[in-house]
PDB file of C-alpha atoms in Angstrom:
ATOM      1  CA  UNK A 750       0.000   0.000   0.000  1.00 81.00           C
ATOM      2  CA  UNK A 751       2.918   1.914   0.613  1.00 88.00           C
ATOM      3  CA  UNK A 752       4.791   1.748  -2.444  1.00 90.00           C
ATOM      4  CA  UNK A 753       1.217   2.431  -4.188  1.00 87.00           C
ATOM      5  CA  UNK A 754       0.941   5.333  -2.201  1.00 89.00           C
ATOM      6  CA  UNK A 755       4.118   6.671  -3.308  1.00 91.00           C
ATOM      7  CA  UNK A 756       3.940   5.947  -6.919  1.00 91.00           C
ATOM      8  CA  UNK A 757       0.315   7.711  -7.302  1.00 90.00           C
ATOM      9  CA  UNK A 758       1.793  10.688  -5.147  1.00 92.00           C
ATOM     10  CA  UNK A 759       4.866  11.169  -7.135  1.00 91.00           C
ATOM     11  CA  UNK A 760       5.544  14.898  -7.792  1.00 91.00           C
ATOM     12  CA  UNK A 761       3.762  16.058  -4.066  1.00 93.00           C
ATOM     13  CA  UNK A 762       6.684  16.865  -2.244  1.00 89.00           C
ATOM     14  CA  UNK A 763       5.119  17.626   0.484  1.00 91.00           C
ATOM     15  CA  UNK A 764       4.035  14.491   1.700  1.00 91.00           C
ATOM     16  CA  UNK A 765       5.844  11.873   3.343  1.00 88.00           C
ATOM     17  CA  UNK A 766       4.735   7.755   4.319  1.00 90.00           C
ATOM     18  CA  UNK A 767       5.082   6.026   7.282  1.00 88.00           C
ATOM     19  CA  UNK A 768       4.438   2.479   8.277  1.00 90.00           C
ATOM     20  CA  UNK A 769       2.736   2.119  11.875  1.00 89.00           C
ATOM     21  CA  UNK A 770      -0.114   0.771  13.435  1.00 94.00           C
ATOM     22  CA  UNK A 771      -3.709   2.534  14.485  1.00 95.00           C
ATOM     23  CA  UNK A 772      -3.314   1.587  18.011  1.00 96.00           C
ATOM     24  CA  UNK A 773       0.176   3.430  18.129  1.00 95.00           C
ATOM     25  CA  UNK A 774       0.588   5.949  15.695  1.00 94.00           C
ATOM     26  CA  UNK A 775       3.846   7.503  17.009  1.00 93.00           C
ATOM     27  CA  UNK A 776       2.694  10.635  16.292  1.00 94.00           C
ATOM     28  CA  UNK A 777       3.134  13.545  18.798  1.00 96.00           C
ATOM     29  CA  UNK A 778      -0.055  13.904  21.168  1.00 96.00           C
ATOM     30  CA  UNK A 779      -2.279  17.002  19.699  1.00 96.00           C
ATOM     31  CA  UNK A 780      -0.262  17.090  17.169  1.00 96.00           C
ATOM     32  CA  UNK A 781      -2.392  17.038  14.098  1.00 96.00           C
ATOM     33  CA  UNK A 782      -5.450  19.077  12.723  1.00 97.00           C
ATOM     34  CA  UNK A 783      -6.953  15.505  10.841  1.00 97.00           C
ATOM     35  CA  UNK A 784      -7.061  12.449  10.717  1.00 97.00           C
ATOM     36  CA  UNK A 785      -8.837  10.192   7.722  1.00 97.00           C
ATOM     37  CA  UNK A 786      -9.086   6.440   8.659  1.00 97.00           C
ATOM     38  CA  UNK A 787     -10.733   5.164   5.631  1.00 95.00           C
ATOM     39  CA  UNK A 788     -11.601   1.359   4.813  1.00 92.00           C
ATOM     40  CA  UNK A 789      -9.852   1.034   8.254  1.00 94.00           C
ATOM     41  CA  UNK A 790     -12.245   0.037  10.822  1.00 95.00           C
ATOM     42  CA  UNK A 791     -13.417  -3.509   9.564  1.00 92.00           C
ATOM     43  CA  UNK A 792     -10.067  -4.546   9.880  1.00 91.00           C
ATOM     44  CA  UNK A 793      -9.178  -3.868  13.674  1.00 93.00           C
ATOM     45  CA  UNK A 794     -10.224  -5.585  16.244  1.00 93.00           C
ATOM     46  CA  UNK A 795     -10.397  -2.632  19.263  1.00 96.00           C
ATOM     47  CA  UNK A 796     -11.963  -0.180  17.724  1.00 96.00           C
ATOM     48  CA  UNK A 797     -12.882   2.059  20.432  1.00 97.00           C
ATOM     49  CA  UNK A 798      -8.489   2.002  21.235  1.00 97.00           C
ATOM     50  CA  UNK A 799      -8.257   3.163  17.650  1.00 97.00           C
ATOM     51  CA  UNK A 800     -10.040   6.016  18.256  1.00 98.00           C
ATOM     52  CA  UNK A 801      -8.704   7.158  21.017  1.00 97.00           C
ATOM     53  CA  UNK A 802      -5.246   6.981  19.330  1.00 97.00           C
ATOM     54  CA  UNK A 803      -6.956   9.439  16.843  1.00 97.00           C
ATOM     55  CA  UNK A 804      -8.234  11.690  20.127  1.00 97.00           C
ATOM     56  CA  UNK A 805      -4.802  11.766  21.151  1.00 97.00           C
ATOM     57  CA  UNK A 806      -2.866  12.606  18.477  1.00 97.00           C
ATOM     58  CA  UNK A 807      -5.798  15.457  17.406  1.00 97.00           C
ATOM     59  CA  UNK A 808      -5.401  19.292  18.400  1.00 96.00           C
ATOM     60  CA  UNK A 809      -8.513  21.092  19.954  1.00 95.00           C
ATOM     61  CA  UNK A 810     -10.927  21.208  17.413  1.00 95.00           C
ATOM     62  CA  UNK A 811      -8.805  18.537  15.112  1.00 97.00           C
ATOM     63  CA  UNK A 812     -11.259  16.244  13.276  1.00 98.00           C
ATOM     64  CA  UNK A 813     -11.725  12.491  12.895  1.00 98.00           C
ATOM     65  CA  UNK A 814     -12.951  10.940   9.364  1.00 98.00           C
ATOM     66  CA  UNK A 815     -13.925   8.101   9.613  1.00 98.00           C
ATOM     67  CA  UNK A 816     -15.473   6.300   5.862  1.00 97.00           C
ATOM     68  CA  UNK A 817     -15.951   2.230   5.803  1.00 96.00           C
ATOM     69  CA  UNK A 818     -19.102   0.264   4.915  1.00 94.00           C
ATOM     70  CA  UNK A 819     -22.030  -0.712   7.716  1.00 95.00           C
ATOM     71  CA  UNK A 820     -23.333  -4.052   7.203  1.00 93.00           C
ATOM     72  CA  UNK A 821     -26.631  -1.650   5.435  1.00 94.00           C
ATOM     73  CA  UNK A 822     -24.256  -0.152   3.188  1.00 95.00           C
ATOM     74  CA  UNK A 823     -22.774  -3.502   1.770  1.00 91.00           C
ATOM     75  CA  UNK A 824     -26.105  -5.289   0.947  1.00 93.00           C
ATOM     76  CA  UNK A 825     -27.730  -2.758  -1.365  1.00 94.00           C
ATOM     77  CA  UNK A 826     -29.349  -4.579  -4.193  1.00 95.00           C
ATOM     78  CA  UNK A 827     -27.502  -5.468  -7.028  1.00 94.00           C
ATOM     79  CA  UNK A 828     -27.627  -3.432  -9.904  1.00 94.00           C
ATOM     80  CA  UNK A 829     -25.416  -2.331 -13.173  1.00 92.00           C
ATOM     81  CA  UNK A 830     -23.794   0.293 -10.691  1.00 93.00           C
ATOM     82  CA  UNK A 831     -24.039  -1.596  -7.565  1.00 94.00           C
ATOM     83  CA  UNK A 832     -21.674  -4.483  -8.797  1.00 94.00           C
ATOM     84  CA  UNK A 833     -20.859  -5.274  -4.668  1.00 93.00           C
ATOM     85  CA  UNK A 834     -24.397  -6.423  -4.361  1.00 94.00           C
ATOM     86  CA  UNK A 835     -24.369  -9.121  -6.730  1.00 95.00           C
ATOM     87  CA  UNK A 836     -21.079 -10.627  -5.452  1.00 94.00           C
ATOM     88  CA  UNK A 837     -22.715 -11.088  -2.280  1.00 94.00           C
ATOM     89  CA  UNK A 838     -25.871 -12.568  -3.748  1.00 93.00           C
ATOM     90  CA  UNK A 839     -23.575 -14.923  -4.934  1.00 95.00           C
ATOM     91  CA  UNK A 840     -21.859 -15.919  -2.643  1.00 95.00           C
ATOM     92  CA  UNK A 841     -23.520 -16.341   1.248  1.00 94.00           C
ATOM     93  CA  UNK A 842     -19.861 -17.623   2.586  1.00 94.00           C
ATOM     94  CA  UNK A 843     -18.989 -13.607   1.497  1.00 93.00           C
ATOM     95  CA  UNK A 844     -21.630 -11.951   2.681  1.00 92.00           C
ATOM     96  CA  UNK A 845     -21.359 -14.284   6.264  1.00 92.00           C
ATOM     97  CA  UNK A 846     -17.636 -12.299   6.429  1.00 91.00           C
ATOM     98  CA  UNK A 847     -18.958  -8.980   5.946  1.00 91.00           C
ATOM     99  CA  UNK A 848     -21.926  -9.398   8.281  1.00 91.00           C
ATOM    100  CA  UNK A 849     -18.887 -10.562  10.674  1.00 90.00           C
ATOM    101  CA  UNK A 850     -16.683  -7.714  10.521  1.00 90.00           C
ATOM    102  CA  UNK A 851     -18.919  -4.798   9.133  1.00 92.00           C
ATOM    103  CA  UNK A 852     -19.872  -2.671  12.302  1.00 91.00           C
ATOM    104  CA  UNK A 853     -23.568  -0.773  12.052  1.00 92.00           C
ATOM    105  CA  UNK A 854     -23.517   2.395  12.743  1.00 95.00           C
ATOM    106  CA  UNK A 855     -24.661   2.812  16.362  1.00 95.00           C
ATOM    107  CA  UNK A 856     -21.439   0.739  17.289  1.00 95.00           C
ATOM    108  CA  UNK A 857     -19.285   3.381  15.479  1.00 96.00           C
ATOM    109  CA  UNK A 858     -20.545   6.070  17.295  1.00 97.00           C
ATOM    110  CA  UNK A 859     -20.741   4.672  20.361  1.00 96.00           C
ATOM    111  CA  UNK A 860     -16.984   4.047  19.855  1.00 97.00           C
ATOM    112  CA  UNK A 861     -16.471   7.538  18.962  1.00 97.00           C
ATOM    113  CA  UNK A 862     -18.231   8.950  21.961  1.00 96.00           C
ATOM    114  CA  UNK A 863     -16.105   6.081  24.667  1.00 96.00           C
ATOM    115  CA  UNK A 864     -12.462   7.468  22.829  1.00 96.00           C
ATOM    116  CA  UNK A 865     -13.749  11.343  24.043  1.00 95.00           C
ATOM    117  CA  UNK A 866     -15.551  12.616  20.976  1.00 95.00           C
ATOM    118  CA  UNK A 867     -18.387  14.319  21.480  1.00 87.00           C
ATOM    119  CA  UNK A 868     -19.431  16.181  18.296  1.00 93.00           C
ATOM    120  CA  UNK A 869     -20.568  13.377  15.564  1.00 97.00           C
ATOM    121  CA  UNK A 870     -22.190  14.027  12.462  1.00 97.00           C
ATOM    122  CA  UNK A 871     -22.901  10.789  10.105  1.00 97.00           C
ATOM    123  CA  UNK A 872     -23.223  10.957   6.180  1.00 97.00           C
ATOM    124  CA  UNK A 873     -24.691   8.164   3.644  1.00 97.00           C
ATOM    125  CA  UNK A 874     -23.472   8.467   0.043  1.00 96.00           C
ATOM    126  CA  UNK A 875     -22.540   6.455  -2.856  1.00 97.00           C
ATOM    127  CA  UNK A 876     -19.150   6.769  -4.332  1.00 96.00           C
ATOM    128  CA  UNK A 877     -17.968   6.162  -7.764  1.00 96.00           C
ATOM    129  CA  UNK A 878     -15.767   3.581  -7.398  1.00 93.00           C
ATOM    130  CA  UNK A 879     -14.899   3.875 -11.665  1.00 94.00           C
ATOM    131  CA  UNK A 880     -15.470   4.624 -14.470  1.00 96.00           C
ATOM    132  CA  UNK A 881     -15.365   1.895 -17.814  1.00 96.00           C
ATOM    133  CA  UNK A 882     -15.945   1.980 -21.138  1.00 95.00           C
ATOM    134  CA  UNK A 883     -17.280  -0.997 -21.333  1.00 94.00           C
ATOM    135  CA  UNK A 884     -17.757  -4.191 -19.411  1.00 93.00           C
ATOM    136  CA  UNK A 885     -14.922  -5.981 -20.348  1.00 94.00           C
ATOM    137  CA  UNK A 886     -12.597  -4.083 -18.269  1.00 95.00           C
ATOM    138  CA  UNK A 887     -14.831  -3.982 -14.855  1.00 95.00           C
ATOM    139  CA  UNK A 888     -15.127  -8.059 -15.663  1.00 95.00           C
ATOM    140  CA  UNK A 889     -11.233  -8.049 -16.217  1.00 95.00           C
ATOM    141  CA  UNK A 890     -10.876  -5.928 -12.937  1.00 94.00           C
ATOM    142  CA  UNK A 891     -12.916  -9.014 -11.100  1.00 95.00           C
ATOM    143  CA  UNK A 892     -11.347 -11.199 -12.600  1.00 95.00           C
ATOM    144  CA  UNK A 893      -7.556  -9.817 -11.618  1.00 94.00           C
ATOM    145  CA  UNK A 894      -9.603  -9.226  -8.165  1.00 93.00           C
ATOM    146  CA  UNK A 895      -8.595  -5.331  -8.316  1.00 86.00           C
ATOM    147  CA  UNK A 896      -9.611  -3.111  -5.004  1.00 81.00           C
ATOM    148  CA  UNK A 897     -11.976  -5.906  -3.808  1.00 86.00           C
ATOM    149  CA  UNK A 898      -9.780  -7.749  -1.215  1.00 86.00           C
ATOM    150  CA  UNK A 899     -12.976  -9.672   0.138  1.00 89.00           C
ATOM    151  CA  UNK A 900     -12.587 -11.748  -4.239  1.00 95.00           C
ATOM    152  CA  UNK A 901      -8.967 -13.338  -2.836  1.00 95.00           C
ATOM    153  CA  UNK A 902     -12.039 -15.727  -0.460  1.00 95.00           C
ATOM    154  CA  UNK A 903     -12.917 -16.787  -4.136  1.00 96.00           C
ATOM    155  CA  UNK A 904     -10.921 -19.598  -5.729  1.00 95.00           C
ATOM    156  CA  UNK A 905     -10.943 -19.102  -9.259  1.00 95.00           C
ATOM    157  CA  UNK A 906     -14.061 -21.485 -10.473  1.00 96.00           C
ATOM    158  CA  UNK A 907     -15.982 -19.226  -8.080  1.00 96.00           C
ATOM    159  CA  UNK A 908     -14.479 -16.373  -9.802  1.00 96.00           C
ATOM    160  CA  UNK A 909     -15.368 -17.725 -13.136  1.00 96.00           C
ATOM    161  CA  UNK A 910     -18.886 -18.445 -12.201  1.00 96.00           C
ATOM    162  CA  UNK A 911     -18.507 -14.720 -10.943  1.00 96.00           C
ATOM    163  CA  UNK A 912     -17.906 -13.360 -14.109  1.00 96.00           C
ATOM    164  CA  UNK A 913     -19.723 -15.025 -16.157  1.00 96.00           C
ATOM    165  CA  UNK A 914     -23.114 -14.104 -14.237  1.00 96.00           C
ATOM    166  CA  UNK A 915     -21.665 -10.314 -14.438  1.00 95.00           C
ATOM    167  CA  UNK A 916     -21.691 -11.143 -18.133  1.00 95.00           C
ATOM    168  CA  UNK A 917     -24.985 -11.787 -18.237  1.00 94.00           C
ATOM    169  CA  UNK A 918     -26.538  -9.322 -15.610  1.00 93.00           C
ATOM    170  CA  UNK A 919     -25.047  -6.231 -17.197  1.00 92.00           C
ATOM    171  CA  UNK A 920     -26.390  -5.199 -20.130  1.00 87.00           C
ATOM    172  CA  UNK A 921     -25.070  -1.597 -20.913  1.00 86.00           C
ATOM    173  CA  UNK A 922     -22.937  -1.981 -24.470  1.00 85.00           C
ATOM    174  CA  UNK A 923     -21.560   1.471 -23.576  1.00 90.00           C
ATOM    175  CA  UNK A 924     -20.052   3.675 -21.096  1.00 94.00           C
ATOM    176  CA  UNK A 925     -20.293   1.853 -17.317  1.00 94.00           C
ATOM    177  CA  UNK A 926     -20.034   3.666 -13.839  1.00 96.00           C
ATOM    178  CA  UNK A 927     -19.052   1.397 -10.892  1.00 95.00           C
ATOM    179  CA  UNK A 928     -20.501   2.992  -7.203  1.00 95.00           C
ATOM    180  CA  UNK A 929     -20.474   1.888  -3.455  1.00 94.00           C
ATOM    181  CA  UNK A 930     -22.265   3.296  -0.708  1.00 96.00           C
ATOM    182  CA  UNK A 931     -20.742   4.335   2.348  1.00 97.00           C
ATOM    183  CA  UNK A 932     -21.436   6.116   5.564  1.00 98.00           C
ATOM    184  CA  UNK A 933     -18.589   8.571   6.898  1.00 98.00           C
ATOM    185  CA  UNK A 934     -18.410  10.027  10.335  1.00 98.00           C
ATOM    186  CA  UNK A 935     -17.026  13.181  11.456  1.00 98.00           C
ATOM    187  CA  UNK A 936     -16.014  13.757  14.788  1.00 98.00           C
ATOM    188  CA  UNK A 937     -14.571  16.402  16.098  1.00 97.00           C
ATOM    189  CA  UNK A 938     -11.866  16.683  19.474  1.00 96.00           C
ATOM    190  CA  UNK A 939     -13.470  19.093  22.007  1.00 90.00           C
ATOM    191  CA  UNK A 940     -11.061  19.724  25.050  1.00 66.00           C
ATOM    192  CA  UNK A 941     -13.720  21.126  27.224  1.00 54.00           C
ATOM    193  CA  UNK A 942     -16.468  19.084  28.629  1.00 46.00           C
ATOM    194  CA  UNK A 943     -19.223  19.404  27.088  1.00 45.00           C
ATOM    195  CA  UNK A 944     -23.108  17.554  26.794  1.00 45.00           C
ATOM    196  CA  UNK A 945     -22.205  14.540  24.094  1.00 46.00           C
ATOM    197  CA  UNK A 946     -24.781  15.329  20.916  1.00 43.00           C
ATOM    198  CA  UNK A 947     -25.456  13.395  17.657  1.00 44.00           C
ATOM    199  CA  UNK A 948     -26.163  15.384  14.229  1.00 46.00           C
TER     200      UNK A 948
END
């Protein structure tokens, strides 16, 4: 992720990569005006000490992003720009992993408000995820398993039968837009005490 980081960043001068952990960030304690965790959350198990590792490291008034998926978010129907939903139409072993590890959204703030935020705002949206000009390459891109970490649970007749039902539900001969919904939350570091409230 790193080295991809890097490579797409190439020219920026001004920014510089570190490897560390969300529990420990090493970072200096109010320290830093924002911090994004995206596509972070469904992958640690403490999520309440992650945050708080963000409320450290934040100044007064620094702000917490946090974007994943809620369980909601992931089992939208599928549809020619919803290509997630199909995959877990599927496939019930994938869709028994993401109802596993995909928190709803009452957990996440709860989380937020037990690491010291107090100001939390939630947003829904769907995201292009991108753009094709035709099918081939999105069923190319599934079947390479590009940005969709939860395909490497596939073994490749499953991916096969994946495809080829793509093939058949998407009809568009042109242009093709690839989206996913997700819900961000902002939360913001408020030194003072003050009575917790949800936007």
């Amino acid at each position: 992720m790193l080295k991809g980081a890097v490579e797409h960043s190439e020219g920026y001068e001004n920014l510089s990569y570190h490897h560390g952990s969300a529990y420990s960030t090493g970072l200096k304690s109010d320290s830093q005006d924002l911090v994004l965790e995206r596509a972070l959350i469904h992958h640690v198990e403490d999520v309440v000490a992650c945050f708080a590792e963000a409320f450290r490291v934040l100044r007064k008034e620094g702000t917490l992003i946090v974007q994943d998926r809620t369980r909601e978010d992931c089992f939208q129907e599928g549809s020619t720009h919803h290509i997630r939903g199909y995959i877990m139409k599927l496939f019930p072993k994938l869709r028994e992993k993401e109802e596993s590890r995909r928190p709803q959204s009452n957990q996440v703030i709860e989380a937020l408000k037990s690491a010291g935020f107090n100001t939390i705002e939630e947003i829904v949206f769907w995201e292009t995820r991108a753009l094709y000009e035709s099918k081939e390459p999105l069923l190319e891109d599934i079947r390479s398993r590009t940005g969709r970490s939860i395909l490497f649970d596939l073994d490749g007749k499953e991916l096969e039968r994946l495809v080829g039902m793509l093939n058949e539900k998407i009809s568009v001969n042109g242009p093709l837009e690839e989206k996913d919904r997700w819900t961000i939350w902002k939360a913001v570091k408020l030194n003072t005490p003050s009575k917790e409230r949800f936007l």
